[in-house]
Amino acid sequence: MENLGVVLAILGAAFAALLSGIGSAKGVGLVGNAAAGVVTEDPSLFGKVLILEILPGTQGLYGFLAAFLIMNNIQPGMPVSQGLGLLAASVPIAVAGLVSALHQGKVAAAGCGLVAKRPDQNGRAIIFSAMVETYAVLALLITILLIGRAV
Amino acid sequence: MAILNMKRIEVLGLQKDRKNIIEYVQRQGNVQLDEMQYDGDHFGHLQTASQISRLEKYDSTVESALSVLTKYAPAKGGLLDSFAPRPEMAVTEYLEKAKDADETLGICQKINSLYKKIQDDRVEITRAETAIDQVRPWENLDIPSSFRGTQDTKVFIGSIAEPLDREGILQKIVTADPAAVGDAEVVSSDNNQTCLVAICHKDNAKTFEQALRTAGFVPVTDTTKHPPKARIERLEKTIEDYNAEIAEAEAAITAYGEKREDIEFLKDYLKLRSDKYDVLDKVSVDDSVFVLSGYVPEPAAEGLKQRLESKFDVAISLADTDPDDESVPVAVATNGMGKTMENITNMYAVPTHKDVDPNFLMTIFYYGLFGLMLGDAGYGLIMTLLCLFVKFKYKLEPGKRSTVNYGLFCGLGTTFWGAMQNSWFGDLPKWIANGLKSNDPTDFISANHLYWFDPLQNTSRFLLLCFFIGILHLFFANCINLYKMIRNKMAFEGIMEVVPILFILIGVIPVINTYIGGTALAENPATKPIDDLIKSAEPVLYPILIAGAVLVVIGPAFVAIKQKKSIGKILGSVGGGLYGLYNAASGYLGDILSYARLLALGLCTGVIASVINQLAATPGNPILFWFIFLVGHVINLGINLIGAYVHTNRLQYVEFFGKFYEGGGSTFRPLDVNSQSFVFKEEN
């Protein structure tokens, strides 16, 4: 049991990458479906919808980043309290990443519809989608600050 | 650099000059045509629908011919060649070339019909191949499959749906009816069927056929007059012929490759004409004269008037427009740095005549914010060098020049902030200093500490920096708002509304320093003076914060007093002020926090870049290192470029524009030349 701290911290890192990765995968998948539909109608819109498709992917990156930062802070034989702290620190980006990526995906998929009808409006479609991401950014920030406090 | 005044222009000309005048105006490209404001029924309009639909048909012919050409004779040119300037063409040359339009259109139709022939032939080939597949099992049959027997014998040709040999077939026939006497020969056999020829004496035919059928025999349906092999040969010959035809057609299309320039010219020519026809129905005409009316930007108006008058017999009137009329289109003249922001601004909204032109003002923060978010000097250098290369290799046209300049400034911002964060392709210098073995900070850059903060080591300090940048950005936006309100003759309201916010933004600095930063600034000797400065200014800053808050509450009351409202309304506006304070506090808190994305995105690039280096170093092989390095960093740069672009724009649109920019004007869309393959030489 002397390694419980390490195990908890690893669990935290896994959580961060896993949940936000799931969210991003679903979000990107959702937009991909809509984007493919748009491209069948007008292949020249590929570049515009591709940007929209990538947008919900950032949560996965944030989770990856958080997992990496947690991994950097794992020391052999670290106390349980520190391990638990790192696990708790992973929760904001894990959960907010999961949920915000899903919703960002929905907004971006709707944005694909907007771009299909009015290609000149893709800037606004991007901004709508970027609004959702704010909360993933804030969650990542708190995760990073908490990792600093936990060790 | 400003939002241009618009003039209304009306040109009265003779019908015989109509085409030339309108085309001249189109080449000048600075009049947005609309319908003449005129009450009466003297003038009519031109009918253009049939012309437009004819042009559309031509255009689709040209478009499909071009895509066929691209398939068979692709245009040569590298990735960056799209930056090369278009060749110049004089108007006389253009008119000369335009005479060949019909001929070129004919070539396009030929290309399309050749392509159609290729496709039809392909269908025929597939059909022949299917037919061959059907006859293939009968290839070894040396009699026609329609052969039914001789004088004394009866022959049955067909298949049984199971794998069998001669013995097996005879066995099945005998089992079906012992009285059936005859012979059989296997032509071919596979897992699904056995093709066979069975023969019997004529007298015995009925019994034998019955037995055969009971055994599962199915006669061949698509019979041949000659031995099946002859049919296969014939079909193969057909395929060969079709292939030859396809090759011929392909060669013919490839030969048309040299006409690509002409076809591209035709496409532009048609585009010019259809653009013209699209607005032509706005021109008022009667039997002998026509009136063309529209908007022209003031700086171009006089010149255009003089040139038109010197070239044609026309009467021209110029009139001022009403600045409050929202239907007047808005043209913005920017140059230099501001030009690079035009696209970004227009993506949000086109300014109105009441707005301050935001383009140049945006650049002051834009590239810094972008650089902070991308935050890697290596990536910044790549962007900078690439843009510089394009800039000096090609003589860029204005539109492309501003795109390249945008990339260049973004690259410079990224290089600066990347260097400040000590991120050069992540931690590449550290790996190189250790011979790709480890990332101990033994390299020159780390040893010399050219930077004063590292986002990973000093998260809180970096975060504080982001918030301070945010406060500056918001402060600046409010200053622009104040200027705008003073300019629009709302100085008192502007001061009452904006100055309190400015006070709050200044006063909130020590609050953030103490409650979010904690000791982050005081810890580091490089940033301690900043902390000392803020601490020593606290006795001034806190009163400013309070004064700001009080002013937010009572400001609306002063405005109400100035507007000589009743006592009740004045008291009510104090209540409104309290709500305003809540709004300002929550709104600006959210705005400032929003700048945390500068840290998050910057950190993201740097850390992932370092992880890529780590991964690349794991196999311990230099070649593999550089391979993984290259692939990984290309992906990381791509993803983070999009991230930085999107979030910089978000900060501009929501936090910055939200404070002063209204937008919503209608874009100035002059009738102009939208050619892709050439530009007109300047004419006098």
PDB file of N, CA, C and O in Angstrom, chain A residues 41-75:
ATOM      1  N   GLU A  41     -21.807  18.386 -51.122  1.00  0.00           N
ATOM      2  CA  GLU A  41     -22.500  19.409 -51.901  1.00  0.00           C
ATOM      3  C   GLU A  41     -21.520  20.357 -52.578  1.00  0.00           C
ATOM      4  O   GLU A  41     -21.697  20.736 -53.717  1.00  0.00           O
ATOM      5  N   ASP A  42     -20.488  20.760 -51.838  1.00  0.00           N
ATOM      6  CA  ASP A  42     -19.554  21.744 -52.365  1.00  0.00           C
ATOM      7  C   ASP A  42     -18.138  21.468 -51.842  1.00  0.00           C
ATOM      8  O   ASP A  42     -17.771  21.902 -50.757  1.00  0.00           O
ATOM      9  N   PRO A  43     -17.358  20.723 -52.633  1.00  0.00           N
ATOM     10  CA  PRO A  43     -16.017  20.325 -52.176  1.00  0.00           C
ATOM     11  C   PRO A  43     -15.111  21.507 -51.848  1.00  0.00           C
ATOM     12  O   PRO A  43     -14.181  21.360 -51.068  1.00  0.00           O
ATOM     13  N   SER A  44     -15.396  22.685 -52.404  1.00  0.00           N
ATOM     14  CA  SER A  44     -14.501  23.812 -52.155  1.00  0.00           C
ATOM     15  C   SER A  44     -14.601  24.304 -50.714  1.00  0.00           C
ATOM     16  O   SER A  44     -13.785  25.096 -50.266  1.00  0.00           O
ATOM     17  N   LEU A  45     -15.602  23.828 -49.967  1.00  0.00           N
ATOM     18  CA  LEU A  45     -15.756  24.283 -48.575  1.00  0.00           C
ATOM     19  C   LEU A  45     -14.923  23.443 -47.614  1.00  0.00           C
ATOM     20  O   LEU A  45     -14.977  23.651 -46.402  1.00  0.00           O
ATOM     21  N   PHE A  46     -14.153  22.496 -48.170  1.00  0.00           N
ATOM     22  CA  PHE A  46     -13.402  21.579 -47.314  1.00  0.00           C
ATOM     23  C   PHE A  46     -12.574  22.309 -46.254  1.00  0.00           C
ATOM     24  O   PHE A  46     -12.637  21.997 -45.078  1.00  0.00           O
ATOM     25  N   GLY A  47     -11.815  23.316 -46.705  1.00  0.00           N
ATOM     26  CA  GLY A  47     -10.938  24.023 -45.770  1.00  0.00           C
ATOM     27  C   GLY A  47     -11.707  24.659 -44.626  1.00  0.00           C
ATOM     28  O   GLY A  47     -11.307  24.594 -43.474  1.00  0.00           O
ATOM     29  N   LYS A  48     -12.846  25.252 -44.971  1.00  0.00           N
ATOM     30  CA  LYS A  48     -13.628  25.951 -43.946  1.00  0.00           C
ATOM     31  C   LYS A  48     -14.216  24.980 -42.931  1.00  0.00           C
ATOM     32  O   LYS A  48     -14.179  25.227 -41.732  1.00  0.00           O
ATOM     33  N   VAL A  49     -14.788  23.876 -43.399  1.00  0.00           N
ATOM     34  CA  VAL A  49     -15.398  22.950 -42.439  1.00  0.00           C
ATOM     35  C   VAL A  49     -14.336  22.164 -41.681  1.00  0.00           C
ATOM     36  O   VAL A  49     -14.572  21.734 -40.556  1.00  0.00           O
ATOM     37  N   LEU A  50     -13.156  22.034 -42.285  1.00  0.00           N
ATOM     38  CA  LEU A  50     -12.090  21.313 -41.576  1.00  0.00           C
ATOM     39  C   LEU A  50     -11.714  22.057 -40.295  1.00  0.00           C
ATOM     40  O   LEU A  50     -11.543  21.445 -39.233  1.00  0.00           O
ATOM     41  N   ILE A  51     -11.625  23.379 -40.386  1.00  0.00           N
ATOM     42  CA  ILE A  51     -11.299  24.169 -39.193  1.00  0.00           C
ATOM     43  C   ILE A  51     -12.367  23.935 -38.126  1.00  0.00           C
ATOM     44  O   ILE A  51     -12.068  23.706 -36.962  1.00  0.00           O
ATOM     45  N   LEU A  52     -13.624  23.935 -38.557  1.00  0.00           N
ATOM     46  CA  LEU A  52     -14.710  23.695 -37.595  1.00  0.00           C
ATOM     47  C   LEU A  52     -14.581  22.308 -36.977  1.00  0.00           C
ATOM     48  O   LEU A  52     -14.857  22.105 -35.802  1.00  0.00           O
ATOM     49  N   GLU A  53     -14.157  21.343 -37.787  1.00  0.00           N
ATOM     50  CA  GLU A  53     -14.078  19.983 -37.270  1.00  0.00           C
ATOM     51  C   GLU A  53     -12.980  19.859 -36.217  1.00  0.00           C
ATOM     52  O   GLU A  53     -13.127  19.141 -35.236  1.00  0.00           O
ATOM     53  N   ILE A  54     -11.893  20.608 -36.426  1.00  0.00           N
ATOM     54  CA  ILE A  54     -10.770  20.480 -35.494  1.00  0.00           C
ATOM     55  C   ILE A  54     -11.087  21.125 -34.140  1.00  0.00           C
ATOM     56  O   ILE A  54     -10.579  20.710 -33.113  1.00  0.00           O
ATOM     57  N   LEU A  55     -11.986  22.117 -34.139  1.00  0.00           N
ATOM     58  CA  LEU A  55     -12.207  22.897 -32.909  1.00  0.00           C
ATOM     59  C   LEU A  55     -12.497  22.051 -31.666  1.00  0.00           C
ATOM     60  O   LEU A  55     -11.875  22.276 -30.635  1.00  0.00           O
ATOM     61  N   PRO A  56     -13.426  21.081 -31.694  1.00  0.00           N
ATOM     62  CA  PRO A  56     -13.666  20.330 -30.463  1.00  0.00           C
ATOM     63  C   PRO A  56     -12.523  19.394 -30.107  1.00  0.00           C
ATOM     64  O   PRO A  56     -12.597  18.682 -29.110  1.00  0.00           O
ATOM     65  N   GLY A  57     -11.474  19.384 -30.911  1.00  0.00           N
ATOM     66  CA  GLY A  57     -10.339  18.510 -30.622  1.00  0.00           C
ATOM     67  C   GLY A  57      -9.413  19.050 -29.547  1.00  0.00           C
ATOM     68  O   GLY A  57      -8.637  18.302 -28.961  1.00  0.00           O
ATOM     69  N   THR A  58      -9.517  20.341 -29.257  1.00  0.00           N
ATOM     70  CA  THR A  58      -8.569  20.934 -28.312  1.00  0.00           C
ATOM     71  C   THR A  58      -8.742  20.388 -26.895  1.00  0.00           C
ATOM     72  O   THR A  58      -7.777  20.280 -26.161  1.00  0.00           O
ATOM     73  N   GLN A  59      -9.973  20.031 -26.516  1.00  0.00           N
ATOM     74  CA  GLN A  59     -10.163  19.488 -25.169  1.00  0.00           C
ATOM     75  C   GLN A  59      -9.300  18.255 -24.961  1.00  0.00           C
ATOM     76  O   GLN A  59      -8.712  18.062 -23.892  1.00  0.00           O
ATOM     77  N   GLY A  60      -9.216  17.412 -25.978  1.00  0.00           N
ATOM     78  CA  GLY A  60      -8.360  16.234 -25.900  1.00  0.00           C
ATOM     79  C   GLY A  60      -6.912  16.639 -25.638  1.00  0.00           C
ATOM     80  O   GLY A  60      -6.207  16.020 -24.833  1.00  0.00           O
ATOM     81  N   LEU A  61      -6.503  17.714 -26.299  1.00  0.00           N
ATOM     82  CA  LEU A  61      -5.136  18.207 -26.088  1.00  0.00           C
ATOM     83  C   LEU A  61      -4.960  18.728 -24.659  1.00  0.00           C
ATOM     84  O   LEU A  61      -3.932  18.486 -24.026  1.00  0.00           O
ATOM     85  N   TYR A  62      -5.974  19.449 -24.187  1.00  0.00           N
ATOM     86  CA  TYR A  62      -5.877  19.974 -22.822  1.00  0.00           C
ATOM     87  C   TYR A  62      -5.756  18.824 -21.824  1.00  0.00           C
ATOM     88  O   TYR A  62      -4.968  18.879 -20.880  1.00  0.00           O
ATOM     89  N   GLY A  63      -6.559  17.770 -22.027  1.00  0.00           N
ATOM     90  CA  GLY A  63      -6.501  16.609 -21.143  1.00  0.00           C
ATOM     91  C   GLY A  63      -5.128  15.959 -21.199  1.00  0.00           C
ATOM     92  O   GLY A  63      -4.546  15.585 -20.179  1.00  0.00           O
ATOM     93  N   PHE A  64      -4.621  15.865 -22.406  1.00  0.00           N
ATOM     94  CA  PHE A  64      -3.290  15.295 -22.612  1.00  0.00           C
ATOM     95  C   PHE A  64      -2.244  16.112 -21.871  1.00  0.00           C
ATOM     96  O   PHE A  64      -1.369  15.582 -21.180  1.00  0.00           O
ATOM     97  N   LEU A  65      -2.382  17.442 -22.006  1.00  0.00           N
ATOM     98  CA  LEU A  65      -1.451  18.352 -21.333  1.00  0.00           C
ATOM     99  C   LEU A  65      -1.510  18.159 -19.817  1.00  0.00           C
ATOM    100  O   LEU A  65      -0.480  18.024 -19.145  1.00  0.00           O
ATOM    101  N   ALA A  66      -2.749  18.109 -19.304  1.00  0.00           N
ATOM    102  CA  ALA A  66      -2.909  17.948 -17.854  1.00  0.00           C
ATOM    103  C   ALA A  66      -2.322  16.608 -17.409  1.00  0.00           C
ATOM    104  O   ALA A  66      -1.611  16.535 -16.386  1.00  0.00           O
ATOM    105  N   ALA A  67      -2.581  15.546 -18.184  1.00  0.00           N
ATOM    106  CA  ALA A  67      -2.046  14.233 -17.837  1.00  0.00           C
ATOM    107  C   ALA A  67      -0.529  14.280 -17.784  1.00  0.00           C
ATOM    108  O   ALA A  67       0.099  13.729 -16.879  1.00  0.00           O
ATOM    109  N   PHE A  68       0.034  14.988 -18.745  1.00  0.00           N
ATOM    110  CA  PHE A  68       1.483  15.068 -18.800  1.00  0.00           C
ATOM    111  C   PHE A  68       2.039  15.821 -17.589  1.00  0.00           C
ATOM    112  O   PHE A  68       3.029  15.414 -16.974  1.00  0.00           O
ATOM    113  N   LEU A  69       1.366  16.917 -17.229  1.00  0.00           N
ATOM    114  CA  LEU A  69       1.831  17.695 -16.073  1.00  0.00           C
ATOM    115  C   LEU A  69       1.727  16.872 -14.801  1.00  0.00           C
ATOM    116  O   LEU A  69       2.605  16.940 -13.933  1.00  0.00           O
ATOM    117  N   ILE A  70       0.662  16.087 -14.682  1.00  0.00           N
ATOM    118  CA  ILE A  70       0.517  15.238 -13.493  1.00  0.00           C
ATOM    119  C   ILE A  70       1.640  14.200 -13.473  1.00  0.00           C
ATOM    120  O   ILE A  70       2.288  13.969 -12.441  1.00  0.00           O
ATOM    121  N   MET A  71       1.885  13.593 -14.636  1.00  0.00           N
ATOM    122  CA  MET A  71       2.941  12.592 -14.721  1.00  0.00           C
ATOM    123  C   MET A  71       4.285  13.171 -14.284  1.00  0.00           C
ATOM    124  O   MET A  71       5.066  12.519 -13.599  1.00  0.00           O
ATOM    125  N   ASN A  72       4.546  14.414 -14.677  1.00  0.00           N
ATOM    126  CA  ASN A  72       5.800  15.062 -14.315  1.00  0.00           C
ATOM    127  C   ASN A  72       5.935  15.221 -12.806  1.00  0.00           C
ATOM    128  O   ASN A  72       7.041  15.347 -12.291  1.00  0.00           O
ATOM    129  N   ASN A  73       4.807  15.243 -12.118  1.00  0.00           N
ATOM    130  CA  ASN A  73       4.837  15.500 -10.676  1.00  0.00           C
ATOM    131  C   ASN A  73       4.761  14.235  -9.836  1.00  0.00           C
ATOM    132  O   ASN A  73       4.686  14.308  -8.617  1.00  0.00           O
ATOM    133  N   ILE A  74       4.726  13.078 -10.491  1.00  0.00           N
ATOM    134  CA  ILE A  74       4.664  11.824  -9.735  1.00  0.00           C
ATOM    135  C   ILE A  74       6.057  11.457  -9.237  1.00  0.00           C
ATOM    136  O   ILE A  74       7.003  11.397 -10.017  1.00  0.00           O
ATOM    137  N   GLN A  75       6.166  11.280  -7.907  1.00  0.00           N
ATOM    138  CA  GLN A  75       7.436  10.806  -7.356  1.00  0.00           C
ATOM    139  C   GLN A  75       7.205   9.458  -6.684  1.00  0.00           C
ATOM    140  O   GLN A  75       6.151   9.262  -6.086  1.00  0.00           O
TER     141      GLN A  75
END
